[in-house]
Coordinates of C-alpha atoms in Angstrom, one line a residue:
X2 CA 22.0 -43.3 -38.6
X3 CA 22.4 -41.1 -35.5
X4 CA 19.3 -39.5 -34.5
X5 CA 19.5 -35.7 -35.7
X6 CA 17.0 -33.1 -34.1
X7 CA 16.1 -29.8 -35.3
X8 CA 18.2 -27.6 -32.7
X9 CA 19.9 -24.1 -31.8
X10 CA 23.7 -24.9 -30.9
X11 CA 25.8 -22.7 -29.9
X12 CA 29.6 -23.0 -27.9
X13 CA 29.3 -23.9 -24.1
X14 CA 25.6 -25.1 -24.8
X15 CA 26.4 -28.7 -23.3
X16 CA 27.7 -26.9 -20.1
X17 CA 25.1 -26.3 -17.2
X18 CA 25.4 -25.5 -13.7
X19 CA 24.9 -28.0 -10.8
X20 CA 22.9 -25.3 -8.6
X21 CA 23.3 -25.7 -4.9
X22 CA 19.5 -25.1 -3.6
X23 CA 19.7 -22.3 -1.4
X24 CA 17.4 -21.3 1.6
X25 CA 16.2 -17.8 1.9
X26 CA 16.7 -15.9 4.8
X27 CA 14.2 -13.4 6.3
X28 CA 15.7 -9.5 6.8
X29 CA 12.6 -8.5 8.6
X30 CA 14.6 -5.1 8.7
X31 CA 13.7 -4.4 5.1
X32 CA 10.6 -6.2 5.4
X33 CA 7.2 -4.1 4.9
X34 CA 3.4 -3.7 5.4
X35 CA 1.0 -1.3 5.8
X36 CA 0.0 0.3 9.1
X37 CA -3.3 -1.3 8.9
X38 CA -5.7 -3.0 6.6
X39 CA -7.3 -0.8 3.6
X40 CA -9.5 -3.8 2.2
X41 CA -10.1 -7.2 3.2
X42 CA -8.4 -8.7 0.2
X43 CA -5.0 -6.9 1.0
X44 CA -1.9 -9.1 0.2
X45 CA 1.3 -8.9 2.9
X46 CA 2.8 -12.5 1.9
X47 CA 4.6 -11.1 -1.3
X48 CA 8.5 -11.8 -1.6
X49 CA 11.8 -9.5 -2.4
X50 CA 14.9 -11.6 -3.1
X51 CA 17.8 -9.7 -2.7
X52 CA 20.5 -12.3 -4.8
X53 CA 21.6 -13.9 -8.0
X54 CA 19.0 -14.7 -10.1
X55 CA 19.5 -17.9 -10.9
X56 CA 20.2 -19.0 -7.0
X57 CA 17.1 -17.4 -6.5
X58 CA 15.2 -19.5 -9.0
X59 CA 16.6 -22.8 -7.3
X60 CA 15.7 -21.3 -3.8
X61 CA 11.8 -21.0 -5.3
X62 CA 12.0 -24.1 -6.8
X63 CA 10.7 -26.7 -4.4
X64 CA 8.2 -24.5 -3.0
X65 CA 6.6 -23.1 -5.8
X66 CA 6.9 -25.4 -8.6
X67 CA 3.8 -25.5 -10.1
X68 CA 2.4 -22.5 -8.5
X69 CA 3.4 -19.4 -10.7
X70 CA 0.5 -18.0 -13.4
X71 CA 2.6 -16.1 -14.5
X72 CA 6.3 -14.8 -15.3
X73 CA 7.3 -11.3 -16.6
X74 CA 11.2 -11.0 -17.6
X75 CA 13.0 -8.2 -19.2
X76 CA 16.1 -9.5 -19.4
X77 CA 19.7 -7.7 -20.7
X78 CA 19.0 -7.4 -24.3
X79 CA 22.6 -7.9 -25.4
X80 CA 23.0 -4.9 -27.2
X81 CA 26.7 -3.7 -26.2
X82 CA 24.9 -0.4 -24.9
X83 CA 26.3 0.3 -21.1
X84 CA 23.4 0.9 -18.2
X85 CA 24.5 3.0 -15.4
X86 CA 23.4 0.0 -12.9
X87 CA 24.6 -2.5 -15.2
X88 CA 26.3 -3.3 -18.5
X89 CA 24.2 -5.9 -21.1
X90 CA 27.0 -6.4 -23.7
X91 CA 27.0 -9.9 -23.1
X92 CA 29.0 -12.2 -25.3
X93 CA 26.6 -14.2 -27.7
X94 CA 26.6 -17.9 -26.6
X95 CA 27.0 -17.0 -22.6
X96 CA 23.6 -15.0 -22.9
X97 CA 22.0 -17.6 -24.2
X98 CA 23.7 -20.1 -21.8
X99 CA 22.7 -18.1 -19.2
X100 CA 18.7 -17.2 -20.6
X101 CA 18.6 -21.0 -20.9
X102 CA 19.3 -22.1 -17.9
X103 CA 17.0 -19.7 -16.2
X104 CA 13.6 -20.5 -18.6
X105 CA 14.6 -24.4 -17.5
X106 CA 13.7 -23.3 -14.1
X107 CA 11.0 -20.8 -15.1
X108 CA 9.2 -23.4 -17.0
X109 CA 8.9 -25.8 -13.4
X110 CA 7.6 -23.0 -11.3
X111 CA 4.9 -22.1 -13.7
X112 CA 1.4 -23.8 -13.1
X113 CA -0.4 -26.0 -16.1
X114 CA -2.3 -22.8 -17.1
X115 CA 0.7 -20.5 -16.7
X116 CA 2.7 -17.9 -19.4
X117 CA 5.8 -16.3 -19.8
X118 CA 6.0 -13.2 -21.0
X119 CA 9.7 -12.0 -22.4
X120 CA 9.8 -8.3 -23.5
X121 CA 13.3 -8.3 -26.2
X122 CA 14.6 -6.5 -28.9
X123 CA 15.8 -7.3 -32.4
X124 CA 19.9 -8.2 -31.3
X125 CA 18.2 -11.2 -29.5
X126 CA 14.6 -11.8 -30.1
X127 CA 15.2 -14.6 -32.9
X128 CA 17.7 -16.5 -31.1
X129 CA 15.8 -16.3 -28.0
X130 CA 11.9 -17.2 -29.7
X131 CA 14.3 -20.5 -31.3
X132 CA 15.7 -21.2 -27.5
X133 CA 12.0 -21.1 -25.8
X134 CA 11.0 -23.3 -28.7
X135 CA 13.3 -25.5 -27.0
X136 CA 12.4 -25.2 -23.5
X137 CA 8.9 -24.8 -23.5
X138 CA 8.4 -26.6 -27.1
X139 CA 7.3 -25.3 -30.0
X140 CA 3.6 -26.2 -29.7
X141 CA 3.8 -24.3 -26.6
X142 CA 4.3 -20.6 -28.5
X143 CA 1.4 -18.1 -27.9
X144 CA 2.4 -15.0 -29.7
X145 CA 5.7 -12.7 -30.7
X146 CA 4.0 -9.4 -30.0
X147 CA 5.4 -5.8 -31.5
X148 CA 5.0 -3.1 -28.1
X149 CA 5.3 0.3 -29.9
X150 CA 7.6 2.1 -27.5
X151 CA 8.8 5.1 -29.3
X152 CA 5.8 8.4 -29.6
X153 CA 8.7 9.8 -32.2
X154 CA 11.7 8.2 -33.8
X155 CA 15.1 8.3 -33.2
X156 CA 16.6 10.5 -36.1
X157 CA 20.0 9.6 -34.7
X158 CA 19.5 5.9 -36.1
X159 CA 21.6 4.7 -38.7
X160 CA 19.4 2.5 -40.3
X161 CA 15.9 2.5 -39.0
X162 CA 14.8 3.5 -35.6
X163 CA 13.9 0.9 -33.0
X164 CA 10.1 1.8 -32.2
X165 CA 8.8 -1.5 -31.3
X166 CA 10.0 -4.2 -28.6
X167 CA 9.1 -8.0 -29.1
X168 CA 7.0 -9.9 -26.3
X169 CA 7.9 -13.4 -26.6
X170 CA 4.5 -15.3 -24.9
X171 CA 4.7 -19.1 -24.1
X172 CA 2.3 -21.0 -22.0
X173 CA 3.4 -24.2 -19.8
X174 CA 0.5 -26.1 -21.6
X175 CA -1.1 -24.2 -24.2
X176 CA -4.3 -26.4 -24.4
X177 CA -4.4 -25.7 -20.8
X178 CA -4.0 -21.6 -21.1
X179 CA -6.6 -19.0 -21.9
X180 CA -5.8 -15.2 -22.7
X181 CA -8.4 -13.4 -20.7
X182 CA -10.2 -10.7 -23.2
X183 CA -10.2 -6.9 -22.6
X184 CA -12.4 -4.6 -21.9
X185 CA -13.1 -2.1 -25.6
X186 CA -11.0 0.5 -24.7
X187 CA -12.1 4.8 -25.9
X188 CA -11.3 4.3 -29.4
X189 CA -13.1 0.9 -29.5
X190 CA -16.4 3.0 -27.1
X191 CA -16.3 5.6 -29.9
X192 CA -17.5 3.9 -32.4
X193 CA -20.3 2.9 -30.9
X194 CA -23.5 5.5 -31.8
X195 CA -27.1 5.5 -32.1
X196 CA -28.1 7.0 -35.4
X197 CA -31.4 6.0 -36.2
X198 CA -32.4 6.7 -32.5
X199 CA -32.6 3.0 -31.9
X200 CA -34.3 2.6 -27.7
X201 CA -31.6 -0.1 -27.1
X202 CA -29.1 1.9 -26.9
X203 CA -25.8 2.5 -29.0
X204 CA -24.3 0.2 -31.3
X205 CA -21.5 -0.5 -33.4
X206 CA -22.2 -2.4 -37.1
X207 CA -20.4 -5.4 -38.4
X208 CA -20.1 -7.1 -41.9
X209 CA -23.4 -9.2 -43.3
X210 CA -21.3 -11.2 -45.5
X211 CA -18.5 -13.5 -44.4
X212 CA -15.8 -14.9 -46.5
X213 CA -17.1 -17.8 -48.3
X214 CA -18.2 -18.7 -51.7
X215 CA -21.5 -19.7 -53.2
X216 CA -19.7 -23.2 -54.2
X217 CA -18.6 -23.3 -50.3
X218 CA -22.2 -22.6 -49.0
X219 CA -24.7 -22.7 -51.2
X220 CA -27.0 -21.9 -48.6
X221 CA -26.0 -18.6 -48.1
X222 CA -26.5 -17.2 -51.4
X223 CA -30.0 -16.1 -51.6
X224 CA -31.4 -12.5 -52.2
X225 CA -32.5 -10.2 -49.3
X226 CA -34.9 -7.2 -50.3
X227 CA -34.4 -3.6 -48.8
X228 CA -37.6 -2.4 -46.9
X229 CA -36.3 1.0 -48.0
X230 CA -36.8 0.6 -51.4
X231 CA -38.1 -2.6 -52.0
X232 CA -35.1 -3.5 -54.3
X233 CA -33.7 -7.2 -54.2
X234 CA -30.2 -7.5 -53.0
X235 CA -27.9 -10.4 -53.9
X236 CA -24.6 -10.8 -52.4
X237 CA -21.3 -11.5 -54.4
X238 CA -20.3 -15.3 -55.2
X239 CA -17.3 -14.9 -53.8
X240 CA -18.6 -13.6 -50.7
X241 CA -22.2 -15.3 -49.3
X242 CA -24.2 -14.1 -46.6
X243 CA -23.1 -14.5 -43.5
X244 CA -26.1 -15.7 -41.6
X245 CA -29.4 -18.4 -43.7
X246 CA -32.6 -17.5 -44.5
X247 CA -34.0 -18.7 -41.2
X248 CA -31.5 -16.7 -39.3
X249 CA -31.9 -13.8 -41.8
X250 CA -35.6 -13.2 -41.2
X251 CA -35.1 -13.4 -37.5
X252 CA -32.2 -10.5 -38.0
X253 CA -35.6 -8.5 -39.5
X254 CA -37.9 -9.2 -36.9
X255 CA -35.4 -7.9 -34.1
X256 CA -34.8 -4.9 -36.3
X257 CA -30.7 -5.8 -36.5
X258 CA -30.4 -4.6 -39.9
X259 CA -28.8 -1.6 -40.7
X260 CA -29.4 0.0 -44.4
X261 CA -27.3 3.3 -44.1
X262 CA -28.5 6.6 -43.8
X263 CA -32.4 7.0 -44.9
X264 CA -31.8 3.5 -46.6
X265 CA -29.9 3.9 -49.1
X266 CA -27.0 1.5 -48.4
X267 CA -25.9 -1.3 -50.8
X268 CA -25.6 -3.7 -48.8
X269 CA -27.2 -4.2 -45.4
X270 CA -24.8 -4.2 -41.9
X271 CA -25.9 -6.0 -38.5
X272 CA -26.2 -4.2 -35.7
X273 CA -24.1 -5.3 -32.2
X274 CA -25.3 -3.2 -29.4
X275 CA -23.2 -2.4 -26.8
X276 CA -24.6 -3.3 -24.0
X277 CA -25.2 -7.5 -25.4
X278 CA -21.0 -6.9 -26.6
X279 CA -18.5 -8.9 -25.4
X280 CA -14.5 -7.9 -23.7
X281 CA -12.6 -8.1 -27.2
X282 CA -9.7 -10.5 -28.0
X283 CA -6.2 -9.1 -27.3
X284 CA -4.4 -7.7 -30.0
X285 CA -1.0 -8.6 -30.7
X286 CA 0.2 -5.1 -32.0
X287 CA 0.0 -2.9 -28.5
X288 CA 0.2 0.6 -29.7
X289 CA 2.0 3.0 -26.9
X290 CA -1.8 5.3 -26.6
X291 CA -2.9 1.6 -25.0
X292 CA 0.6 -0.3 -23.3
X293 CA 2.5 3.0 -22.5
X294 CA 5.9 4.3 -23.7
X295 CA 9.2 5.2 -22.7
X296 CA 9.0 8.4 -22.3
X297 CA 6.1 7.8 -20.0
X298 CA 8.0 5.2 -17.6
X299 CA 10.7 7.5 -17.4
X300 CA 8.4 10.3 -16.1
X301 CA 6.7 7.6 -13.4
X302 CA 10.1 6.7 -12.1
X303 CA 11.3 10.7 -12.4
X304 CA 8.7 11.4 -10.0
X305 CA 9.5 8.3 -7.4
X306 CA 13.1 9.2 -7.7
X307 CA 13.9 12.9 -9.5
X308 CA 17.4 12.8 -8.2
X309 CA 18.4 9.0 -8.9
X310 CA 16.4 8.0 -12.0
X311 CA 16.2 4.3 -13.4
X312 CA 17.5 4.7 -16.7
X313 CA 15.5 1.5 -18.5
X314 CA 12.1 1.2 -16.5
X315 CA 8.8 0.0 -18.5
X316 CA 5.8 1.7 -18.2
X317 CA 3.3 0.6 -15.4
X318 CA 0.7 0.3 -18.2
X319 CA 2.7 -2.1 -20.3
X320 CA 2.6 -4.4 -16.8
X321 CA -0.8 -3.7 -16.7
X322 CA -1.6 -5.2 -20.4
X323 CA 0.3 -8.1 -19.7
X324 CA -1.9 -8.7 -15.9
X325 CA -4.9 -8.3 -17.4
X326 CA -4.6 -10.9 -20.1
X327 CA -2.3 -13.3 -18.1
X328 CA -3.8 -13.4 -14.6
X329 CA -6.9 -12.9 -12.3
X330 CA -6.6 -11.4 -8.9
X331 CA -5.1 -13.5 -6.4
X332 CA -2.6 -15.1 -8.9
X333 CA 1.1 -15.2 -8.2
X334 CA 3.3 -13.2 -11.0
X335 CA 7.5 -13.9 -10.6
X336 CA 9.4 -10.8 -12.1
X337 CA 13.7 -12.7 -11.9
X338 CA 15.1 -9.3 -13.3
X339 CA 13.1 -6.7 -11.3
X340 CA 14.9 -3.8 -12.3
X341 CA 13.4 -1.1 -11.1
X342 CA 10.6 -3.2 -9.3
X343 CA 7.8 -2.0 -12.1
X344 CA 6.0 -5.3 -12.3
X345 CA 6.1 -6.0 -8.2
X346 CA 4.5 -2.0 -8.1
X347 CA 2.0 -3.0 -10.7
X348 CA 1.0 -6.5 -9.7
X349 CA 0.8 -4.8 -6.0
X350 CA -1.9 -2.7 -7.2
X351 CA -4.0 -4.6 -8.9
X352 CA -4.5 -7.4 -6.3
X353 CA -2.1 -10.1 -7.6
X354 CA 0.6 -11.6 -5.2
X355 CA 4.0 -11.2 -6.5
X356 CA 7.7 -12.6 -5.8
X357 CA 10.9 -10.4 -7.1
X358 CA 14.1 -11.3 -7.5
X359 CA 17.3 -8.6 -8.0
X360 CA 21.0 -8.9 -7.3
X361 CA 21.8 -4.8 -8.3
X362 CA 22.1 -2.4 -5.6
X363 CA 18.6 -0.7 -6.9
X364 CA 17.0 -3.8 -5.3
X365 CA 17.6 -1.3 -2.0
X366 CA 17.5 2.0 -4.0
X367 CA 14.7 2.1 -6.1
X368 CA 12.6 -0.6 -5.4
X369 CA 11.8 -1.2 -1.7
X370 CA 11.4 2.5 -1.6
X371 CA 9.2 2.4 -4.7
X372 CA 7.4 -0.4 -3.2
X373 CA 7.1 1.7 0.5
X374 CA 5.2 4.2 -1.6
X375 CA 3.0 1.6 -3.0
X376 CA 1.6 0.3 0.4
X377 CA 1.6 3.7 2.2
X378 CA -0.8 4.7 -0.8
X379 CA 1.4 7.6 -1.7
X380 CA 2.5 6.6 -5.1
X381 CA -0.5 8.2 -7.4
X382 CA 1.4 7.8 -10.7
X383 CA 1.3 5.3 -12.9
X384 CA -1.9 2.8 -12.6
X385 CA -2.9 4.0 -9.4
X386 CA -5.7 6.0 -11.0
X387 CA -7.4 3.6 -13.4
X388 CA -7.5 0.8 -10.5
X389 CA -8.5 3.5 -8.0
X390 CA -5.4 2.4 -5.8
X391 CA -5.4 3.4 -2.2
X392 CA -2.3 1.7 -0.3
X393 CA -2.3 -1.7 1.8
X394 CA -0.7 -4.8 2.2
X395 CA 3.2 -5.5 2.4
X396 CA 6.1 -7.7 1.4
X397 CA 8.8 -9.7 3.2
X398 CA 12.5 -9.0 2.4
X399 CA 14.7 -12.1 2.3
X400 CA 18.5 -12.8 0.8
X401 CA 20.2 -15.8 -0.3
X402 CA 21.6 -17.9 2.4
X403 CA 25.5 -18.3 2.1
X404 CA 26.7 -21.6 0.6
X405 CA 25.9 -24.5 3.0
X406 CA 29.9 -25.7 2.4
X407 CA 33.1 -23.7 2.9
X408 CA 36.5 -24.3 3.0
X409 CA 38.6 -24.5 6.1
X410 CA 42.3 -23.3 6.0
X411 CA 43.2 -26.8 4.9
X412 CA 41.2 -27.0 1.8
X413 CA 38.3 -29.4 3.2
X414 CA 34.5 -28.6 2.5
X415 CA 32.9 -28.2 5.9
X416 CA 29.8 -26.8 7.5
X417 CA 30.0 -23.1 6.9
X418 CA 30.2 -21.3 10.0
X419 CA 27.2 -18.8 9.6
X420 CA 25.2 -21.4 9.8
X421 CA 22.9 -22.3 13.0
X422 CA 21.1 -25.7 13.8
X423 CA 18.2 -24.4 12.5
X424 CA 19.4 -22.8 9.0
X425 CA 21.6 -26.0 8.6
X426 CA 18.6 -28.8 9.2
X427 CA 16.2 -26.2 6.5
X428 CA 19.4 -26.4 3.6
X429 CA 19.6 -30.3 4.1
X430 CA 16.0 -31.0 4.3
X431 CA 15.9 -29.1 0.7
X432 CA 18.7 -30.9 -0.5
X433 CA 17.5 -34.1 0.1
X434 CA 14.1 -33.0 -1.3
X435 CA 12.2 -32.9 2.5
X436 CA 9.9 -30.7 3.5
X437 CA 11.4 -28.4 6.4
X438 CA 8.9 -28.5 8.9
X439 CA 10.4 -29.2 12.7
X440 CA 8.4 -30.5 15.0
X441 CA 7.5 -28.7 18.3
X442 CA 7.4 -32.1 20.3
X443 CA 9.7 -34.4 18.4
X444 CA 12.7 -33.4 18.3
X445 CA 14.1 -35.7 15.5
X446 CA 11.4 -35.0 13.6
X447 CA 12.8 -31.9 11.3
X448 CA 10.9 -32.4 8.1
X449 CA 8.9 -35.0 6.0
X450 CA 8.9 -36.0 2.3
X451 CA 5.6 -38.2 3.1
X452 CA 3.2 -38.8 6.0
X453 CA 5.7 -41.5 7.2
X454 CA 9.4 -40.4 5.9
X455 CA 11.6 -37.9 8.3
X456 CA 14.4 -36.4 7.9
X457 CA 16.8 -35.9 11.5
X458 CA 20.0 -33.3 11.2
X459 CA 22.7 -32.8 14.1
X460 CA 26.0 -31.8 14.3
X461 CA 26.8 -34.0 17.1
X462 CA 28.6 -37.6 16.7
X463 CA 26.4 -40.6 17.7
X464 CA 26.4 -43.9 19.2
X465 CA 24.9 -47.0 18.5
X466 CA 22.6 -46.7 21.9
X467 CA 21.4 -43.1 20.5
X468 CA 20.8 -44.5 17.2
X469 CA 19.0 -47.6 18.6
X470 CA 16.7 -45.3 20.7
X471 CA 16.2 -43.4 17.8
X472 CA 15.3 -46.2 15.8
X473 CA 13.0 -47.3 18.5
X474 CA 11.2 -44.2 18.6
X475 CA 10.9 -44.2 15.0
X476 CA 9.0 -47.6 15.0
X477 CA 7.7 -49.8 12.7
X478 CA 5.6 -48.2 9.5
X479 CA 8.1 -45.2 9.7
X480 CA 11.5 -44.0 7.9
X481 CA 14.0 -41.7 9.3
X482 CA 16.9 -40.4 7.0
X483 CA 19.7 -39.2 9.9
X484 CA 22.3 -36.7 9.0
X485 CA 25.5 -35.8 11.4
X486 CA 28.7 -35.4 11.9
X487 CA 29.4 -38.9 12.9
X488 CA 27.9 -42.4 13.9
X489 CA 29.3 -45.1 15.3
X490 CA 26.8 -48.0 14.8
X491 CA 26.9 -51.7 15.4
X492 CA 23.8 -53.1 14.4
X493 CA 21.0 -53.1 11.6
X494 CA 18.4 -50.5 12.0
X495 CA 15.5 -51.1 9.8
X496 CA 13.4 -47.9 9.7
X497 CA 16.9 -45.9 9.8
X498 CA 19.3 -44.5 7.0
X499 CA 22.4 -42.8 8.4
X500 CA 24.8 -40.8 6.7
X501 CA 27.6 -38.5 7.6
X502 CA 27.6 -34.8 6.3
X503 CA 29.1 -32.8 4.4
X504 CA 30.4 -36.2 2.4
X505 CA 26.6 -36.7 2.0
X506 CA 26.2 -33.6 0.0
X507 CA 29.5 -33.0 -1.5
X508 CA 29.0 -33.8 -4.8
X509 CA 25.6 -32.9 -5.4
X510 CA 26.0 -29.2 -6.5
X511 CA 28.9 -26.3 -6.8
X512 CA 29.8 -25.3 -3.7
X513 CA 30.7 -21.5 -2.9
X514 CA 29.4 -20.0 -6.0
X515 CA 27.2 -17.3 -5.3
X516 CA 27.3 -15.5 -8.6
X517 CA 25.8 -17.1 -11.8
X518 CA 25.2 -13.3 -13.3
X519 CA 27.3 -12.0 -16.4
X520 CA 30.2 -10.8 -14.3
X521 CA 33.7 -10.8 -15.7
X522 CA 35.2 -12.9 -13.3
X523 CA 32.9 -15.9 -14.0
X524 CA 33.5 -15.4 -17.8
X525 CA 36.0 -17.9 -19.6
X526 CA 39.2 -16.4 -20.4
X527 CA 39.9 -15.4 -23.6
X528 CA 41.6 -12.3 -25.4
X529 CA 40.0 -9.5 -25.2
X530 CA 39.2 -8.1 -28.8
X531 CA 39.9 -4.4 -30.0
X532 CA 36.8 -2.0 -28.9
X533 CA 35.2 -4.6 -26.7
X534 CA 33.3 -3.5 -23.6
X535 CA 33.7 -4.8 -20.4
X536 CA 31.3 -6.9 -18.7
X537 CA 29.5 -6.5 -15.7
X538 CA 25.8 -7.8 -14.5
X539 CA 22.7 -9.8 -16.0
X540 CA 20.2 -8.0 -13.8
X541 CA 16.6 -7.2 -14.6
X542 CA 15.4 -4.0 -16.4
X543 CA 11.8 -3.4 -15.9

């Protein structure tokens, strides 16, 4: 019998891309940084990718795999609803095509201890929590948490209004991940009081039973008298004591026991003092008085922008939740649909190094002028309070490289023209999985897989004589992988591979495609049905 697996199929699912491995090209232009330093733990090394997403995910790949903590997405929820900077009615099976091959990726950059974090709505979220099952594995799923978005509802529904988003979280290794806990937040602080005047300080009281029987722990079921009154006190079968008798007469001695006002309670309650409590496990409802709204975010990026406003941004305090629990300062946090640049502003601010990636024309719009504001210190909205944010640090601005191959008026793939020595010898080394690193002194020396593996790249044709000085240079102990135009050899050269480009490379990925987001052009053909919208970009949201 075939082997069967437990699967989500869907038309086109056995289709993936063959991603050409871009390099990433500096526009120092639209790169940014503060004036001067503001603390001594300011970050500058941050990236904005200007590009398709998915290109931009392959550009990342071989230097950060491994290296992300953490990955915030708020992808096109495939609702059919049209976005002024984009449009997210995305047929069915190429959204989750398209989702998939991007969390392939995703899941390779992040570190062992890494998350994702996916905010979705209803249209997708079920589809999309079965997917990740697939790419990350089931074992792997954290938690689907409910964000409460809306302060009132939407009366205009037909059915029921949407108040809550879903937050898909996965971990790369979930024995390996740890939520960090919060801090209690006012409502939590409030119930903390001192009542009987106790010198330690306020204090909050918890439960002295727990949820076992007297057949379960036989134990606990003992009687406990009331200094009050001097009355014996049992608790129920069905619901013991929570702590023995040795543990119990140490509660009295500390004075831990709470009897209710002038003594009178039932049944007794321990106290937890504030100052010996501990930063409380994360819930997995995040109410909007906690995580921000949408009527909030809109107000934040109102203020950045009154006269272009972002129509879907998420609140900075949402961002903030999810950075708390997901990260420590330091850590690197990858946002693939920036949007508006929300979790770049927010990670900014609270001391985490961040890398971006947007294709829309609010990449230029919104967010490096969002981001300006950031580092000057001048953006007081948001978070900026509660971390006491004062400006600093920077980013660097880079774009996708073109396509390494184009074709000439004949129809043959050749070096594309843009391209200078130096761009072309970074693209092969990362093709041919090198490290780009030329060396100042050698000049055939242009990168390095290991301590004794090289990779050479030139245009120019050679001859045996220049490939048997080459390999003499080379020497024993030591490989060189050369890569031109042309060679004409005539002999065996041991600690050299030669091969001719582009026919090297011409098969290993698609050649000229520089757009993998939900554009019409890149859709397959089909009739278009009555009442359907047109389709335009997968681009981020937040």
């Amino acid at each position: 019998m075939k082997k069967q697996k437990l699967e989500l199929t869907w038309i086109g699912k056995e289709e993936r891309p063959r991603l050409e491995p871009r390099i990433l090209l500096e526009d120092q232009a639209l790169s940014y940084h503060a004036g001067h330093r503001v603390t001594e733990v300011d970050l500058f090394d941050n990236r904005l990718i200007f590009g398709d997403n998915l290109l931009a995910l392959k550009a990342l790949e071989q230097e950060f795999t491994g290296k992300v903590k953490c990955v915030f997405i708020d992808p096109p929820y495939n609702t059919g609803s049209a976005f002024t900077h984009y449009d997210d009615g995305v047929e069915h099976s190429i959204w989750l095509s398209l989702m998939r091959d991007r969390l392939e990726i995703i899941r390779r950059l992040l570190a062992e201890d890494g998350s994702l974090w996916i905010t979705i709505d209803d249209n997708e979220c079920h589809y999309l929590k079965v997917l990740c099952d697939e790419v990350f594995g089931r074992g792997n799923f954290v938690a689907n948490l409910a964000w409460h978005k809306r302060v009132s509802p939407a009366n205009d529904a037909k059915y029921f209004s949407g108040d809550f988003d879903h937050i898909l979280v996965y971990s790369k290794k979930k024995d390996y991940w740890r939520p960090n806990r919060l801090n209690k937040n006012a409502s939590q602080l409030a119930n903390y009081r001192n009542p009987d005047n106790d010198p330690r300080g306020v204090w909050n009281s918890a439960a002295y039973t727990c949820a076992k029987t007297v057949d379960e722990r036989p134990n606990l079921y003992y009687p406990v008298t009331n200094p009050f009154t001097g009355k014996e006190i049992w608790p129920s079968k069905t619901r013991v004591w929570a702590y023995d008798r040795n543990t119990h007469e140490q509660n009295v001695k500390k004075g831990l026991l709470y009897w209710g006002k002038e003594g009178k309670g039932q049944m007794p309650r321990i106290k937890k003092f504030l100052t010996h409590s501990k930063p409380v496990v994360p819930r997995s409802i995040w109410s909007y008085e906690e995580a921000g709204h949408n009527q909030e975010s809109r107000l934040e990026i109102d203020k950045l922008f009154p006269e272009n406003p972002f129509t879907t941004p998420k609140p900075e305090r949402l961002l903030k939740r999810v950075l708390e629990i997901a990260t420590n300062p330091g850590d690197l946090i990858l946002d693939s649909f920036a949007g508006s640049g929300t979790t770049g502003a927010v990670a900014h601010k609270m001391g985490r190094r961040w890398i971006m990636v947007e294709l829309g024309e609010h990449c230029h719009t919104h967010i490096i002028p969002r981001l300006k504001k950031v580092i000057d210190g001048e953006d007081q909205g948001g978070i900026s309070k509660p971390v006491n944010w004062q400006g600093g640090g920077g980013f660097r601005y880079y774009r996708l490289a073109p396509s390494l191959l184009e074709k000439d008026r004949w129809g043959n793939w050749v070096i594309n023209q843009s391209y200078n020595a130096a761009m072309l010898a970074e693209a092969l080394c990362k093709l041919e999985g090198f490290r780009y690193a030329p060396s100042d002194s050698v000049y055939w020396q242009h990168g390095h897989s290991t301590e004794q593996d090289f990779i050479y790249v030139t245009t120019a044709s050679l001859t045996h004589e220049q490939l048997q000085e080459l390999s003499d240079e080379v020497g024993e102990g030591r490989s060189l992988l050369v890569l031109c135009n042309a060679f004409r050899g005539r002999g065996d050269y041991a600690n050299l591979t030669v091969k001719k480009i582009p026919r090297q490379v011409l098969s290993r990925c698609e050649w000229g495609h520089d757009d993998y987001s939900l554009k019409v052009e890149n859709l397959p053909q089909k009739p278009a049905e009555p009442g359907q919208l047109s389709l335009f970009g997968m681009e981020g949201k937040s």
